[in-house]
Every structure is written in structure tokens, then in C-alpha cells.
Amino acid sequence: MSSAILFKDIDEPGLGTLAVYQRRGGYGDVLRKGLSMPREALVNELVESGLRGRGGAGFSMGKKASFMPKGGMDKYLVCNADESEPGTFKDRELMTKSPHMLIEGMILAAYAAGATKSFIYIRGEYAQQADILDAAVAEAYADGLLGENILGFDFSLELVVHRGAGAYICGEETGLLDSLEGKRGNPRLKPPFPANQGLYQGPTLINNVETLMTIPHILGMGAAKYAEIGVENSTGTKLISVSGHVKRPGNYEIELGMSAREIIYGLCGGIEGDHEVKLWFPGGSSSPVLTSDDLDLGYDFDSLAKAGSMLGSGAIIVVDDQTSVVEVCLKLAKFYRHESCGKCTPCREGTQWTVKMLERMKSGTATPMDLDIMASVQEQITGHCLCVLGDAMAMPVGSMIAKFRPEFEEYIEAARERAERELVASLDAGLVGSAT
Amino acid sequence: MSHGTQEEPAPTGDLTLGQHVGSGEVPRYQGGSRTPGWDDAVDLTKDPAVIPDPATVHVPEELRAEIEAHMAKYPDERSAAIPALMAAQRRHVWCSPEAIEQVACVMRLTPGYLVAVASFYDMLETSPVGRHRVYVCTNISCSLRGADALLERVVEEVGDDPDFNVRSFECLGACDIAPMASVDDVYVGPVELDDVPALIGQVRSGAEVLPEKQILRRKSVDPNAGSTS
Ligand SMILES: Cc1cc2nc3c(=O)[nH]c(=O)nc-3n(C[C@H](O)[C@H](O)[C@H](O)COP(=O)(O)O)c2cc1C
Ligand code: SF4
Ligand code: FES
């Protein structure tokens, strides 16, 4: 693909080794250029590139770095490699194939933020990727690319790869920080934001793997040139993870702004069995669903927000018209119920009640009124939680009810009739049985 | 079987399924809130466990060295709690009271603190399990491609073999190879129902699992991307 930046050499054999990465230009002029710039100039470059966070919230990377206070206290950089938003698998690919690109991005980000200690918080399930990172970090230390006075510059950085142990909520940045401090991964109240009080109470910059890996490329081509790629407010390329009922699930690097139709029908070859799209999640399971009417939307931050959803982590999950929306909704609700950390009531109880009501619908014991109750539960969760995990269930569930209400109603009715028939049949069988 | 969520039998995405012991007894918080055992009775006649006395607790030397190496990496030693529990679990198969006591002894923390941490994380086991971990992903993208049937098939194949810890798992970050499983940390997929006997056989015999279906062998860029074939 012509737009490939992060994926340019991705399948090059041995790219994960220092030797090949350096031969491809890694840890070279770009890193030297970055480390010889004044910090503020580097931050400015990042702001001007328009790079927005690739982890979910889409906040300006450069602005976030600029919030880091000046001063001599210990400051930290944390790379969020928890990647547990359902449907997302791009960071896995990047870390598997190009671990040194992440290290180089982190050196530059740490320099911009004034951080001297850095961590990669990687989900424990990615043990294979964590081993790859461990090996790459050891290589980088041995070559003087991490540790004291990197490349002879007056800048030093420690990097520790930290493995989680399985909890979606540790992708939320403050839950991640508690987990990294050796605690249960409960999110913290914000403010204070991590830039002021993060890891070990120190100023902390947290960014996603893909965000950090983009930095060397921005510096390499220049912010202005990078900002020309993509569309307004959504500059650059984005790795998207496409899964579900498409013919070719996988990671694709696109220029932001490409239409969803081009992605689903072009890159991914259309829908399995040539069925139609019923619904799609544009940004992981936490994004409100869109339908086949929305396929001509540009895949960028603003267009998706305008359509009532979000780009999120860049994970497109496609569901075909053969699949029941209620079943998808139940899967989704069960996930959030399992992952709720339990700290706040609307999220802990709301996820539980949503599952219960969906199970009632499935077993044929729900009434049409339950649908309204379920919708109102979602409204009561939204905006009333400590972190956005609650909203992350309420928004997609709410959007499914809003967009597919007739299907929910038919499903409830059909399940109720089926349950009644079964009851009658079992009563009949019971009567016959007792008579003989 | 590409439409898992269409099937009639109730989807079995709950952690109660399979060989996994210890969940599901608490209907209200079942699977939620990460506070399993919240209503387990506490023996109030006992004193709370204190930080173990190194003189009376035997910690295997290798484990001690591994935990201490983790502690040395962080500005605050407590950050090593998860890696230390993981190390102890590798040795003891689960976070048994003995495992917890050994970690507590080296890290100078109370066992209660460590149990609280361990109970939060899906990969840390707070009740006895088999030593081979088979996590079958049953989240949305995998279930759209038959994950529920796959899990059932795996559970059936494993039978009551006590060496296995089969459980349904949330999205493992590999929906491109759906339906997939993580088998002792190795990602494989797409796993067909017919692959299951071979897969479980390989785990039993210590062979490499489904070598041709391991994720690390895949190319990142689909050579057919954009073609309409
Ligand atoms: C429940 C929840 C889960 C999240 N999971 C992840 C994750 O797995 N990876 C990630 O990079 N960001 C995740 N985020 C977003 C982070 O909180 C944070 O915004 C992000 O890491 C910032 O990096 P960025 O600005 O580079 O995107 C999650 C947020 C929430 C609320
Ligand atoms: S919204 Fe949910 S996950 Fe987030 S802090 Fe509250 S209970 Fe925990
Ligand atoms: S849904 Fe199974 S790996 Fe993502």
C-alpha cells in the first residue's frame, strides 16, 4: 500500500533485531535530530503534526506532552500496551514485528516530556510479545540506546517491560497506573490528571503503542508533511483492525478519511457468504454501532463523531444480517460485566442488570417493558461513573436498542412464544406420564 | 459454523464453564466486579495474617532470586507484585496459600494484600487449577466465527483431565485469527473443530501446538488486501 508508514517494512525478515532495524535507518539521523532539538521544539513538532492518540480517546499527543510540568522531579513515560478493547489487535502486530520502533518512539517521547524512567505496560496474555520486547530492550541497553547518555547526548532513559495479568480495566490509564504500582487495577478519580500526578505521584505521560511508534516517522518526514496525510483534524495514517464477518480479517494501514465501504468491501474483500452488513462497531466494542446506511462515512475522528460514534482504537467489528442483534448485545454486556472493577454502583450494577435483562429476553421471560427499562439503565450509567468503562457498555447497548428496536421486540415475542410452547409441551408430557 | 451467535443452545461465555473451578457460586456478582469471594465467611476468631517471618518460611532460592530481581527494577518495590505472583504461580500452578506466603515473605507484604491483588486479575488463579492453560476467546469477533462451539468441543476433548485449565476468555487481541485460543501462552487460530483433538493431544505430549496456525508465523500485511477474490 502506498500509504504505508508504520507497516512499510513490517514483514521484512529480522526487523525485530537491532541489526536489521538499524540497517533500515532505525536509531539513526531521526533520533539524533530529535535529541539535539530543544524539548519545546520537539513538542511543537508533535503538536503541529496533528497526531491524535491512537489508544481510544484521540487526544492531541503533542498537547498532552506539553502538559508535563517543568522542574527537576522524577517524571515518567508509560506506554499503554494493554490492548484489550475487544476487536483491537494492531499493537500486538507492531510489537511482534517492530519492537525497536517502539523503543525509538519512547526515547523521543520521554525526551519531549522530560521523563527519565519509562515503562511498557503490556497485557499478560501477550507473553510472546513481551518476550520479544524484553529481548529488544536488552539489545538496546547493550548498544547504549537505553541507559545513560543515549547516543552520547545529555539524556538518559530507563525502560522496564511490565506484564499485566489479565484485566481490561488496566487499559484505562489510571487503572493502569495503580496496577503498575502493584495494586488492584482500580481507576483513580480525575483530576489530578496523570500529567500532574501519575505514577508514584510523579508527572506521567501515557500514550498508546501506535501513537509512540508514529513519532520517529513524524520527525523523519517533518510535521508539516505528516499533517498533509489524512484529512482535517485526523492527520496521518492509522492502523485498523478489522474482524467479524469480513472475508479477510486483519490489520490494515489506511490514510485517515478513507471510506468505511472501501475498507470493508475493498481491503477486506466484503462480507463472508456475500451477506449484507447489519451493523458495525467503528472503534472497538465500546463505540456506538453504525449500520449499513453509514458505510460511506469517512473513517476519521470527526466524521465518526458526527455520526454519533467514535474512532476509538481503530477496531472495526462487522456483523452480518444473519446474526441476531440481541445475541451480540448479550455478548457485549457480559464482557463489561466481567470487566467492571466494581468501584462505582452504576457500572457494577448496571452491567449486571443489563445482562440479566438480556438473558430474560433470551429465555422468553421478558416483557416489552423490559426493553424500556434496559434503555433507561443505559441512560443512568452514562456520565455517572468514575471512569468511562460504564459508558463503554451503555453507549453501544443504547445505540443497539435505538437502531434495532423492532428486532429486539420481535426477538422478545418469539422467545416468549417458544417458552410458552415448551411449557405446554412439557405439561402435556407430564399429564400423559402420570396417567400411565 | 461461521455464525456462532446464531446457534440455538445458550451461548456459554461464562467463566463457570469448563474445568475452571471457583467461579459462579456468587450469583449476584457472578463474573462481575472482580470481587470473587466477597461474601465468603471470614473466621473472626483468627488474627489477620501478618508479614511472614523469614526465619520460618522456606522460599525456594530460584523463586526468591526471581522476585528480588523484579523488585529491583522499580522505584517502588511493590510494583513487582504482579510479576512476583506470576513467578510463584508458574512454580505452584496457582496462587496457593503457600505460593502467597512465599511472595509475601520476600516482598515484605501481608498475604491479605497479595490475595486482594491476585483476585483482581484473570490470569492469576486463586483456586486450584490444572497446569496447562487453554484460554478460548469467546468475545464478540470470535463468537461471530464459532467460538462457543469451539469452547464446547475443547471442554469435551479435555474431559476430566486434571492437568488442564480450560476457560473461556475475553478478547485476547487476535480477532484476525478468530476463533482462536491461547494455549500455554501460544496463540493459535483459526481453530477448526477438527483441529481440537490434535491440539489437545499436542499439549498432552508436550509437542508444539498447531505449528502452522500459530500467530507468530503470520505475515502482517495480507498480500490479497484490496483484491476482490
Ligand atoms: C476501559 C478503558 C480501556 C482502555 N484500554 C486501552 C488500551 O487497551 N490501550 C490503550 O492504548 N488505551 C486504552 N484506553 C485509553 C487510555 O485510557 C488512554 O486514553 C490512552 O492510553 C492514551 O494514549 P493515547 O493518547 O496515545 O491514545 C482505555 C480506556 C478505557 C476507559
Ligand atoms: S466505571 Fe466501572 S470500571 Fe470504571 S471505575 Fe467505575 S466500576 Fe470501575
Ligand atoms: S474476539 Fe477473540 S481475540 Fe478478539
XYZ file of C-alpha atoms and ligand atoms in Angstrom:
708
model
C 0.000 0.000 0.000
C 1.298 3.434 -0.836
C 0.137 4.979 2.411
C 2.215 2.586 4.498
C 4.273 4.287 7.188
C 4.142 2.033 10.234
C 3.681 -1.035 8.092
C 6.264 -0.070 5.478
C 8.873 -2.729 6.232
C 6.783 -4.713 8.644
C 7.246 -8.113 7.032
C 10.961 -7.635 6.479
C 12.612 -10.744 7.931
C 14.514 -9.969 11.111
C 13.107 -6.454 11.508
C 12.769 -7.220 15.217
C 16.542 -7.395 15.595
C 18.654 -4.342 16.216
C 20.895 -5.035 13.230
C 18.121 -5.107 10.634
C 16.259 -2.229 12.269
C 19.385 -0.096 12.126
C 20.069 -1.119 8.552
C 16.576 0.176 7.755
C 17.586 3.539 9.197
C 16.403 2.984 12.768
C 18.114 4.756 15.719
C 19.886 6.966 13.183
C 19.545 10.520 11.933
C 15.972 10.883 13.147
C 16.827 10.026 16.727
C 19.887 12.278 16.608
C 17.807 15.112 15.192
C 15.183 14.682 17.926
C 17.666 14.564 20.773
C 19.528 17.618 19.509
C 16.377 19.747 19.328
C 15.298 21.765 22.350
C 12.475 19.909 24.139
C 9.925 22.607 23.368
C 10.720 22.404 19.667
C 10.123 18.667 19.686
C 6.817 19.117 21.496
C 5.847 21.779 18.963
C 6.663 19.438 16.130
C 4.323 16.851 17.644
C 1.555 19.421 18.114
C 1.919 20.600 14.529
C 1.787 17.094 13.123
C -1.791 16.881 14.387
C -1.095 13.395 15.761
C -4.001 12.259 17.924
C -3.817 9.412 20.426
C -4.361 6.004 18.882
C -5.462 4.294 22.112
C -9.075 5.397 22.237
C -9.602 8.972 23.343
C -7.947 10.668 20.380
C -6.344 13.474 22.353
C -3.543 15.509 20.746
C -0.267 13.748 21.511
C 1.776 16.938 21.422
C -0.591 18.835 23.698
C -0.541 16.054 26.247
C 3.266 16.129 26.245
C 3.143 19.906 26.700
C 1.116 19.486 29.923
C 4.087 17.849 31.599
C 5.413 20.259 34.224
C 8.960 21.574 34.074
C 11.230 21.034 37.025
C 13.634 18.525 38.410
C 11.232 15.958 39.904
C 11.138 12.348 38.677
C 8.920 12.147 35.609
C 7.660 9.058 33.861
C 6.616 7.866 30.448
C 4.256 4.903 30.275
C 3.425 3.069 27.089
C -0.055 1.619 27.168
C 0.248 -1.820 25.574
C -2.689 -3.328 27.411
C -4.687 -3.609 24.162
C -7.770 -5.309 25.466
C -10.538 -3.364 23.760
C -12.474 -6.138 22.005
C -11.693 -6.151 18.305
C -8.288 -4.484 18.637
C -5.076 -6.275 17.681
C -2.874 -3.672 15.990
C -0.423 -3.046 18.835
C 0.183 -6.776 19.017
C 1.302 -6.793 15.399
C 3.500 -3.724 15.788
C 5.239 -5.061 18.893
C 5.687 -8.530 17.399
C 7.367 -7.252 14.293
C 8.984 -3.955 15.170
C 9.831 -3.679 18.869
C 12.709 -1.295 18.239
C 10.422 1.212 16.562
C 8.519 1.369 19.835
C 11.708 1.859 21.837
C 12.849 4.625 19.500
C 9.448 6.322 19.766
C 9.617 6.074 23.538
C 13.088 7.621 23.691
C 11.791 10.610 21.728
C 8.556 10.910 23.713
C 10.427 10.640 27.012
C 12.842 13.329 25.879
C 9.951 15.604 24.888
C 8.240 15.005 28.238
C 11.405 15.288 30.310
C 10.924 11.744 31.608
C 13.877 9.625 32.637
C 12.071 6.446 33.591
C 9.737 4.624 31.281
C 7.554 1.539 31.314
C 5.732 -0.563 28.778
C 2.616 -1.957 30.428
C 1.791 -4.948 28.260
C -1.164 -7.235 28.887
C -0.048 -10.534 30.422
C -1.729 -12.544 27.687
C 0.764 -11.103 25.187
C 3.555 -13.216 26.670
C 5.097 -13.841 23.255
C 5.219 -10.127 22.511
C 6.577 -9.336 25.969
C 9.427 -11.788 25.353
C 10.146 -10.044 22.054
C 10.172 -6.665 23.806
C 12.419 -7.959 26.589
C 14.937 -9.138 24.017
C 14.815 -5.856 22.107
C 15.206 -3.788 25.272
C 18.240 -5.850 26.274
C 19.757 -5.287 22.820
C 19.117 -1.558 23.068
C 20.732 -1.340 26.509
C 23.750 -3.293 25.305
C 24.164 -0.886 22.411
C 23.886 2.273 24.508
C 20.476 3.178 23.088
C 18.919 2.969 26.529
C 20.517 3.846 29.832
C 22.989 6.656 30.414
C 23.694 9.329 27.813
C 21.899 7.886 24.823
C 23.964 8.262 21.610
C 26.287 10.487 23.628
C 23.569 13.082 24.281
C 22.886 14.540 27.673
C 19.794 12.386 28.037
C 19.298 9.132 29.911
C 16.352 6.790 29.983
C 15.461 3.597 31.816
C 12.902 1.272 30.257
C 11.106 -1.590 32.014
C 8.702 -4.004 30.352
C 5.917 -4.712 32.822
C 3.468 -7.556 32.239
C -0.115 -7.289 33.416
C -2.183 -10.297 34.376
C -5.485 -10.021 32.573
C -7.884 -7.142 33.236
C -9.438 -4.879 30.600
C -9.687 -2.016 33.055
C -5.890 -1.821 33.243
C -6.019 -0.255 29.775
C -7.734 2.744 31.346
C -4.799 4.998 32.105
C -5.309 5.475 35.836
C -6.260 1.817 36.403
C -3.048 1.036 34.578
C -1.054 3.236 36.930
C -2.463 1.546 40.034
C -1.774 -1.835 38.510
C 1.774 -0.786 37.680
C 2.195 0.252 41.296
C 1.384 -3.314 42.316
C -2.237 -2.811 43.302
C -5.648 -3.901 42.094
C -6.269 -2.025 38.850
C -8.973 0.332 40.072
C -9.228 3.626 38.176
C -8.498 6.844 40.028
C -10.572 9.955 40.322
C -9.516 12.635 37.813
C -8.310 15.359 38.292
C -5.487 15.218 39.169
C -4.557 14.055 35.700
C -1.514 11.831 35.249
C 0.483 14.706 33.758
C 0.406 16.267 37.229
C 0.123 13.257 39.491
C 0.559 9.900 37.890
C 2.868 7.001 38.570
C 4.323 7.135 42.099
C 2.647 10.569 42.376
C 5.011 11.943 39.741
C 4.132 13.654 36.436
C 3.432 10.941 33.901
C 2.841 10.886 30.169
C 0.785 7.906 28.986
C 0.475 7.007 25.338
C -0.607 4.107 23.230
C 1.883 1.884 21.371
C 0.856 3.101 17.929
C 0.973 6.761 18.987
C 4.523 6.370 20.252
C 5.650 4.411 17.218
C 4.471 7.167 14.913
C 6.776 9.762 16.469
C 10.019 8.778 14.669
C 8.166 8.903 11.354
C 6.796 12.366 12.056
C 10.251 13.587 12.846
C 11.658 11.833 9.816
C 9.312 13.404 7.284
C 8.648 16.620 9.179
C 5.428 17.587 10.943
C 4.111 19.646 8.046
C 4.449 16.787 5.616
C 2.833 14.352 8.061
C -0.063 16.731 8.561
C -0.761 16.655 4.828
C -1.668 12.975 5.067
C -5.255 12.251 6.005
C -7.986 14.833 6.463
C -8.579 17.871 8.633
C -8.315 17.050 12.361
C -7.375 13.465 11.510
C -3.888 13.588 10.154
C -1.710 10.704 9.180
C -2.283 7.036 8.735
C -3.977 4.680 11.153
C -3.713 1.001 11.702
C -7.137 -0.517 11.737
C -8.028 -3.982 12.975
C -10.943 -5.428 11.056
C -12.701 -8.541 12.350
C -16.021 -10.335 12.387
C -17.861 -11.340 9.247
C -15.430 -9.972 6.666
C -13.685 -12.195 4.172
C -10.210 -11.020 5.111
C -9.959 -10.047 8.763
C -6.674 -8.402 9.650
C -4.693 -5.246 10.263
C -4.594 -2.608 7.558
C -2.839 0.730 7.473
C -5.061 3.366 5.917
C -4.886 7.057 5.305
C -7.440 8.568 7.664
C -10.563 9.608 5.799
C -10.874 6.510 3.628
C -14.489 5.434 3.432
C -15.720 2.548 5.543
C -17.079 0.924 2.403
C -13.626 0.917 0.831
C -12.249 -0.695 3.966
C -14.899 -3.373 4.364
C -15.598 -4.146 0.723
C -12.245 -3.150 -0.743
C -9.432 -4.077 1.606
C -11.309 -6.814 3.418
C -12.998 -8.275 0.358
C -16.591 -7.873 1.558
C -18.783 -9.990 3.797
C -18.483 -13.751 4.263
C -21.104 -15.632 2.278
C -21.855 -12.357 0.478
C -24.361 -11.422 3.146
C -25.187 -7.813 3.981
C -23.811 -5.702 6.806
C -26.268 -5.436 9.662
C -24.136 -3.353 11.976
C -20.523 -2.434 12.604
C -18.559 -1.119 15.533
C -16.209 1.532 14.137
C -13.879 1.819 17.119
C -13.927 -1.328 19.214
C -16.840 -2.795 21.151
C -17.107 0.395 23.216
C -18.190 2.513 20.259
C -21.873 3.034 19.426
C -22.836 0.834 16.498
C -23.395 2.078 12.964
C -25.423 0.364 10.251
C -25.224 -0.335 6.531
C -26.538 3.211 5.978
C -23.269 4.586 7.340
C -20.818 2.777 5.091
C -19.968 5.831 3.036
C -18.706 7.720 6.054
C -15.070 8.687 6.014
C -13.071 6.740 8.544
C -11.718 9.648 10.587
C -12.252 11.149 14.051
C -14.692 13.908 13.061
C -16.848 12.006 10.580
C -17.441 9.161 13.004
C -18.137 11.560 15.875
C -20.634 13.422 13.711
C -22.374 10.123 13.004
C -22.774 9.597 16.755
C -19.973 7.144 17.240
C -16.203 7.267 17.527
C -12.953 6.105 16.025
C -11.770 4.733 19.351
C -8.933 2.266 18.988
C -9.475 1.817 15.251
C -11.077 -1.614 15.548
C -13.875 -2.331 13.113
C -16.100 -5.280 14.029
C -18.500 -6.225 11.245
C -21.694 -8.162 11.978
C -23.747 -9.574 9.111
C -27.507 -9.632 8.656
C -27.748 -13.330 9.594
C -26.834 -12.564 13.172
C -29.232 -11.570 15.920
C -28.553 -8.133 17.377
C -29.777 -9.354 20.775
C -27.141 -12.091 20.860
C -24.388 -9.595 20.019
C -25.729 -7.274 22.694
C -25.643 -10.064 25.291
C -22.033 -10.979 24.468
C -21.079 -7.357 24.774
C -22.876 -6.803 28.079
C -21.320 -9.928 29.577
C -17.884 -8.630 28.710
C -18.404 -5.334 30.508
C -19.998 -7.072 33.468
C -16.944 -9.255 33.778
C -14.534 -6.342 33.417
C -16.244 -3.793 35.660
C -13.855 -3.168 38.530
C -16.810 -2.808 40.880
C -15.833 0.551 42.288
C -18.943 2.501 41.288
C -22.536 1.384 41.536
C -23.956 2.453 38.151
C -21.291 0.460 36.331
C -21.143 -2.577 38.622
C -24.907 -2.964 38.955
C -25.823 -1.554 35.543
C -23.724 -4.073 33.668
C -25.166 -6.855 35.807
C -28.767 -5.759 35.227
C -28.238 -5.347 31.524
C -27.022 -8.940 31.296
C -29.942 -10.156 33.409
C -32.492 -8.406 31.226
C -30.934 -9.710 28.032
C -30.926 -13.223 29.455
C -34.577 -12.800 30.301
C -35.236 -11.797 26.705
C -33.430 -14.882 25.551
C -35.249 -17.271 27.861
C -38.646 -15.862 26.926
C -39.448 -14.359 30.315
C -39.082 -10.701 29.331
C -41.876 -8.305 28.559
C -41.657 -5.442 26.046
C -41.397 -3.110 29.032
C -38.040 -4.654 29.907
C -36.630 -3.087 26.776
C -37.507 0.379 28.059
C -36.090 -0.436 31.462
C -32.901 -1.640 29.832
C -32.657 1.534 27.775
C -33.152 3.651 30.878
C -30.462 1.709 32.735
C -28.040 2.719 29.990
C -29.018 6.364 30.392
C -28.442 6.152 34.108
C -24.988 4.701 33.646
C -23.842 7.244 31.095
C -21.836 10.036 32.653
C -22.332 8.745 36.197
C -19.222 6.644 36.588
C -15.708 7.216 37.774
C -14.127 6.067 34.523
C -15.657 5.522 31.109
C -15.988 1.737 31.284
C -19.609 2.132 32.307
C -20.288 4.406 29.347
C -18.384 1.995 27.156
C -21.161 -0.532 27.665
C -24.043 1.925 27.891
C -23.313 3.682 24.606
C -23.168 0.662 22.290
C -26.058 -1.071 24.074
C -28.098 2.130 23.925
C -27.303 2.510 20.239
C -28.379 -1.056 19.513
C -31.725 -0.543 21.209
C -32.228 2.773 19.423
C -31.345 1.410 15.992
C -32.801 -2.077 16.190
C -35.812 -1.724 18.492
C -38.197 -3.680 16.219
C -35.766 -6.569 16.116
C -35.475 -6.589 19.910
C -39.283 -6.598 20.176
C -39.663 -9.435 17.693
C -36.969 -11.401 19.477
C -38.668 -10.959 22.860
C -42.010 -12.014 21.432
C -40.600 -15.027 19.572
C -38.713 -16.224 22.653
C -41.816 -15.779 24.788
C -43.928 -17.822 22.390
C -41.283 -20.504 22.229
C -41.081 -20.698 26.011
C -44.868 -20.965 26.227
C -44.965 -23.759 23.665
C -42.286 -25.622 25.554
C -44.142 -25.190 28.807
C -47.372 -26.527 27.281
C -45.484 -29.423 25.726
C -43.845 -30.353 28.997
C -47.161 -30.101 30.841
C -48.752 -32.369 28.247
C -45.902 -34.817 28.563
C -46.247 -34.696 32.346
C -50.003 -35.444 32.220
C -49.529 -38.339 29.861
C -46.702 -39.620 32.012
C -48.751 -39.593 35.238
C -51.765 -41.258 33.636
C -49.871 -44.374 32.630
C -20.151 -22.818 11.532
C -19.370 -19.223 10.990
C -22.263 -17.703 12.866
C -21.722 -18.631 16.462
C -24.214 -16.217 17.895
C -26.999 -17.644 15.757
C -26.958 -21.030 17.347
C -29.832 -22.223 19.452
C -28.026 -23.589 22.530
C -27.426 -20.806 25.003
C -24.040 -19.183 24.414
C -21.724 -20.278 27.128
C -19.497 -17.292 27.536
C -19.490 -17.566 31.295
C -16.421 -18.350 33.278
C -18.402 -21.022 35.036
C -17.943 -23.255 32.049
C -15.214 -25.756 31.546
C -12.752 -27.021 34.096
C -12.345 -23.673 35.724
C -13.116 -24.049 39.369
C -14.182 -21.436 41.800
C -16.396 -19.011 39.912
C -20.114 -18.875 39.663
C -21.004 -19.564 43.249
C -21.915 -15.948 43.830
C -24.897 -15.236 41.620
C -25.156 -11.550 42.343
C -21.614 -10.658 41.390
C -21.215 -13.612 39.099
C -18.435 -12.791 36.715
C -18.613 -9.144 37.626
C -16.934 -6.593 39.813
C -13.716 -8.566 40.189
C -14.518 -9.318 43.801
C -14.943 -13.081 43.864
C -15.450 -14.416 47.341
C -16.834 -11.108 48.624
C -19.315 -12.992 50.761
C -17.027 -15.813 51.868
C -17.299 -16.057 55.599
C -14.263 -14.805 57.448
C -13.082 -16.648 60.514
C -13.222 -13.827 63.031
C -11.620 -15.942 65.736
C -8.352 -15.893 63.820
C -5.919 -12.994 63.825
C -5.213 -11.445 60.436
C -2.114 -12.935 58.799
C 0.917 -10.728 59.275
C 4.003 -10.375 57.108
C 5.607 -13.817 57.259
C 8.714 -14.343 59.334
C 11.643 -15.198 57.009
C 13.020 -17.493 59.677
C 10.036 -19.824 59.453
C 9.035 -19.622 55.778
C 11.002 -21.599 53.260
C 11.209 -19.841 49.906
C 12.851 -21.777 47.071
C 16.073 -19.999 46.146
C 15.232 -19.583 42.448
C 11.871 -18.077 43.241
C 13.394 -15.696 45.747
C 16.009 -14.596 43.226
C 13.376 -14.058 40.537
C 11.150 -11.993 42.823
C 14.059 -9.923 44.086
C 15.166 -9.233 40.515
C 11.684 -7.924 39.743
C 11.666 -5.757 42.870
C 14.978 -4.204 41.891
C 13.567 -2.919 38.582
C 11.112 -0.446 40.069
C 11.435 2.807 42.003
C 8.881 1.283 44.397
C 9.369 -2.418 45.111
C 5.662 -3.011 45.463
C 5.324 -2.644 41.695
C 6.713 -6.150 41.473
C 3.541 -7.645 42.993
C 2.101 -8.959 39.725
C 5.368 -10.297 38.259
C 6.144 -11.900 41.631
C 2.733 -13.558 41.869
C 3.127 -14.755 38.290
C 6.504 -16.248 39.111
C 5.099 -18.012 42.167
C 2.153 -19.256 40.137
C 4.444 -20.720 37.485
C 6.010 -22.744 40.263
C 2.887 -23.692 42.189
C 0.403 -23.756 39.241
C -1.943 -21.481 41.194
C -1.685 -18.797 43.859
C -1.977 -21.306 46.670
C -1.645 -20.184 50.288
C 1.915 -21.493 50.156
C 2.691 -19.505 46.996
C 1.188 -16.372 48.508
C 3.132 -16.820 51.714
C 6.411 -17.135 49.820
C 5.771 -13.964 47.824
C 4.658 -12.154 50.968
C 7.828 -13.244 52.725
C 10.151 -11.940 50.015
C 8.214 -8.755 49.285
C 7.502 -7.990 52.949
C 3.771 -7.610 52.330
C 0.830 -9.244 54.076
C -0.732 -12.317 52.468
C -4.050 -10.473 52.534
C -2.693 -7.709 50.346
C -1.417 -10.188 47.798
C -4.644 -12.189 47.739
C -6.509 -8.959 47.078
C -4.225 -8.270 44.122
C -4.365 -11.825 42.799
C -8.155 -11.956 42.910
C -8.381 -8.953 40.602
C -6.588 -10.464 37.620
C -7.900 -13.159 35.313
C -4.554 -14.829 34.780
C -3.851 -15.245 38.476
C -5.689 -18.264 39.860
C -6.944 -18.137 43.412
C -8.236 -21.695 43.469
C -6.620 -24.928 42.283
C -6.427 -25.497 38.513
C -4.674 -27.736 36.022
C -1.276 -26.674 34.818
C -1.991 -26.373 31.082
C -3.820 -23.168 30.371
C -6.196 -23.226 27.431
C -7.942 -19.881 27.092
C -10.607 -19.988 24.402
C -11.653 -16.491 23.377
C -15.435 -16.141 23.377
C -15.694 -12.411 22.855
C -17.655 -10.838 20.002
C -15.411 -11.311 16.978
C -14.521 -14.886 17.871
C -18.096 -15.809 18.707
C -19.184 -14.483 15.312
C -16.908 -17.177 13.925
C -17.907 -20.120 16.070
C -16.060 -19.663 19.372
C -18.847 -21.042 21.532
C -18.861 -24.327 19.639
C -15.072 -24.394 19.821
C -15.078 -23.990 23.586
C -17.614 -26.791 23.954
C -15.515 -29.026 21.748
C -12.346 -28.291 23.755
C -14.110 -28.975 27.049
C -15.376 -32.258 25.638
C -11.948 -33.290 24.348
C -10.198 -32.482 27.605
C -12.779 -34.405 29.612
C -11.899 -34.616 33.294
C -8.140 -34.446 32.745
C -6.898 -32.634 35.866
C -3.854 -31.279 34.012
C -5.947 -28.775 32.095
C -7.282 -25.369 32.946
C -9.781 -24.687 30.164
C -11.686 -21.458 30.352
C -13.485 -19.004 28.174
C -11.636 -15.733 27.936
C -12.402 -12.187 26.900
C -10.896 -10.772 23.692
C -7.286 -11.904 23.550
C -6.322 -9.364 20.894
C -6.189 -11.769 17.985
C -9.580 -11.451 16.321
C -7.832 -11.707 12.946
C -7.420 -15.439 13.590
C -10.888 -15.990 15.077
C -11.890 -18.332 16.542
C -8.690 -18.585 18.490
C -7.184 -19.851 21.698
C -4.139 -19.150 23.792
C -2.563 -22.448 24.756
C 0.061 -22.051 27.469
C 0.683 -18.545 26.064
C 0.916 -19.619 22.414
C -1.738 -18.048 20.211
C -3.315 -20.328 17.604
C -6.132 -19.812 15.121
C -8.391 -20.075 13.286
C -9.021 -23.272 15.218
C -11.457 -25.574 13.418
C -13.467 -28.067 15.445
C -11.495 -30.826 13.723
C -8.204 -29.341 14.957
C -9.167 -29.854 18.581
C -8.103 -33.497 19.078
C -4.674 -32.752 17.590
C -4.331 -29.595 19.652
C -5.146 -31.257 22.951
C -3.008 -34.261 22.013
C -0.059 -31.959 21.366
C -0.471 -30.311 24.760
C -0.597 -33.732 26.436
C 2.543 -34.946 24.690
C 4.439 -31.707 25.115
C 4.644 -31.109 21.354
C 4.331 -27.738 19.664
C 0.681 -26.813 19.261
C -0.787 -26.428 15.766
C 2.505 -25.111 14.348
C 1.008 -23.944 11.066
C -1.693 -21.977 12.881
C 0.487 -20.042 15.306
C 0.088 -16.321 15.118
C 3.793 -15.581 15.085
C 4.068 -17.287 11.713
C 1.622 -14.969 10.014
C 2.507 -12.078 7.789
C 1.265 -8.680 8.907
C 0.202 -7.428 5.511
C -2.383 -9.526 3.732
C -0.981 -9.996 0.224
C -4.541 -10.078 -1.114
C -5.628 -6.833 0.553
C -7.886 -4.923 -1.751
C -8.360 -7.689 -4.278
C -11.910 -8.820 -4.758
C -11.209 -12.538 -4.881
C -11.913 0.907 29.863
C -10.802 1.508 29.064
C -9.870 0.689 28.440
C -8.810 1.227 27.707
N -7.934 0.372 27.119
C -6.880 0.890 26.437
C -5.908 0.034 25.853
O -6.012 -1.196 25.957
N -4.873 0.585 25.177
C -4.738 1.947 25.057
O -3.782 2.399 24.448
N -5.643 2.778 25.589
C -6.699 2.292 26.287
N -7.599 3.159 26.854
C -7.376 4.608 26.715
C -6.418 5.109 27.780
O -7.132 5.457 28.945
C -5.653 6.347 27.333
O -6.568 7.277 26.874
C -4.662 6.088 26.259
O -3.776 5.070 26.628
C -3.876 7.335 25.971
O -2.958 7.110 24.921
P -3.114 7.873 23.533
O -3.359 9.307 23.839
O -1.828 7.634 22.834
O -4.269 7.255 22.828
C -8.682 2.627 27.579
C -9.624 3.439 28.184
C -10.668 2.906 28.920
C -11.649 3.821 29.554
S -16.954 2.860 35.707
Fe -16.821 0.664 36.176
S -14.736 0.103 35.707
Fe -14.761 2.351 35.844
S -14.248 2.779 37.982
Fe -16.455 2.617 37.905
S -16.925 0.449 38.398
Fe -14.743 0.592 37.868
S -12.711 -11.551 19.989
Fe -11.448 -13.290 20.158
S -9.472 -12.481 20.007
Fe -10.721 -10.724 19.891
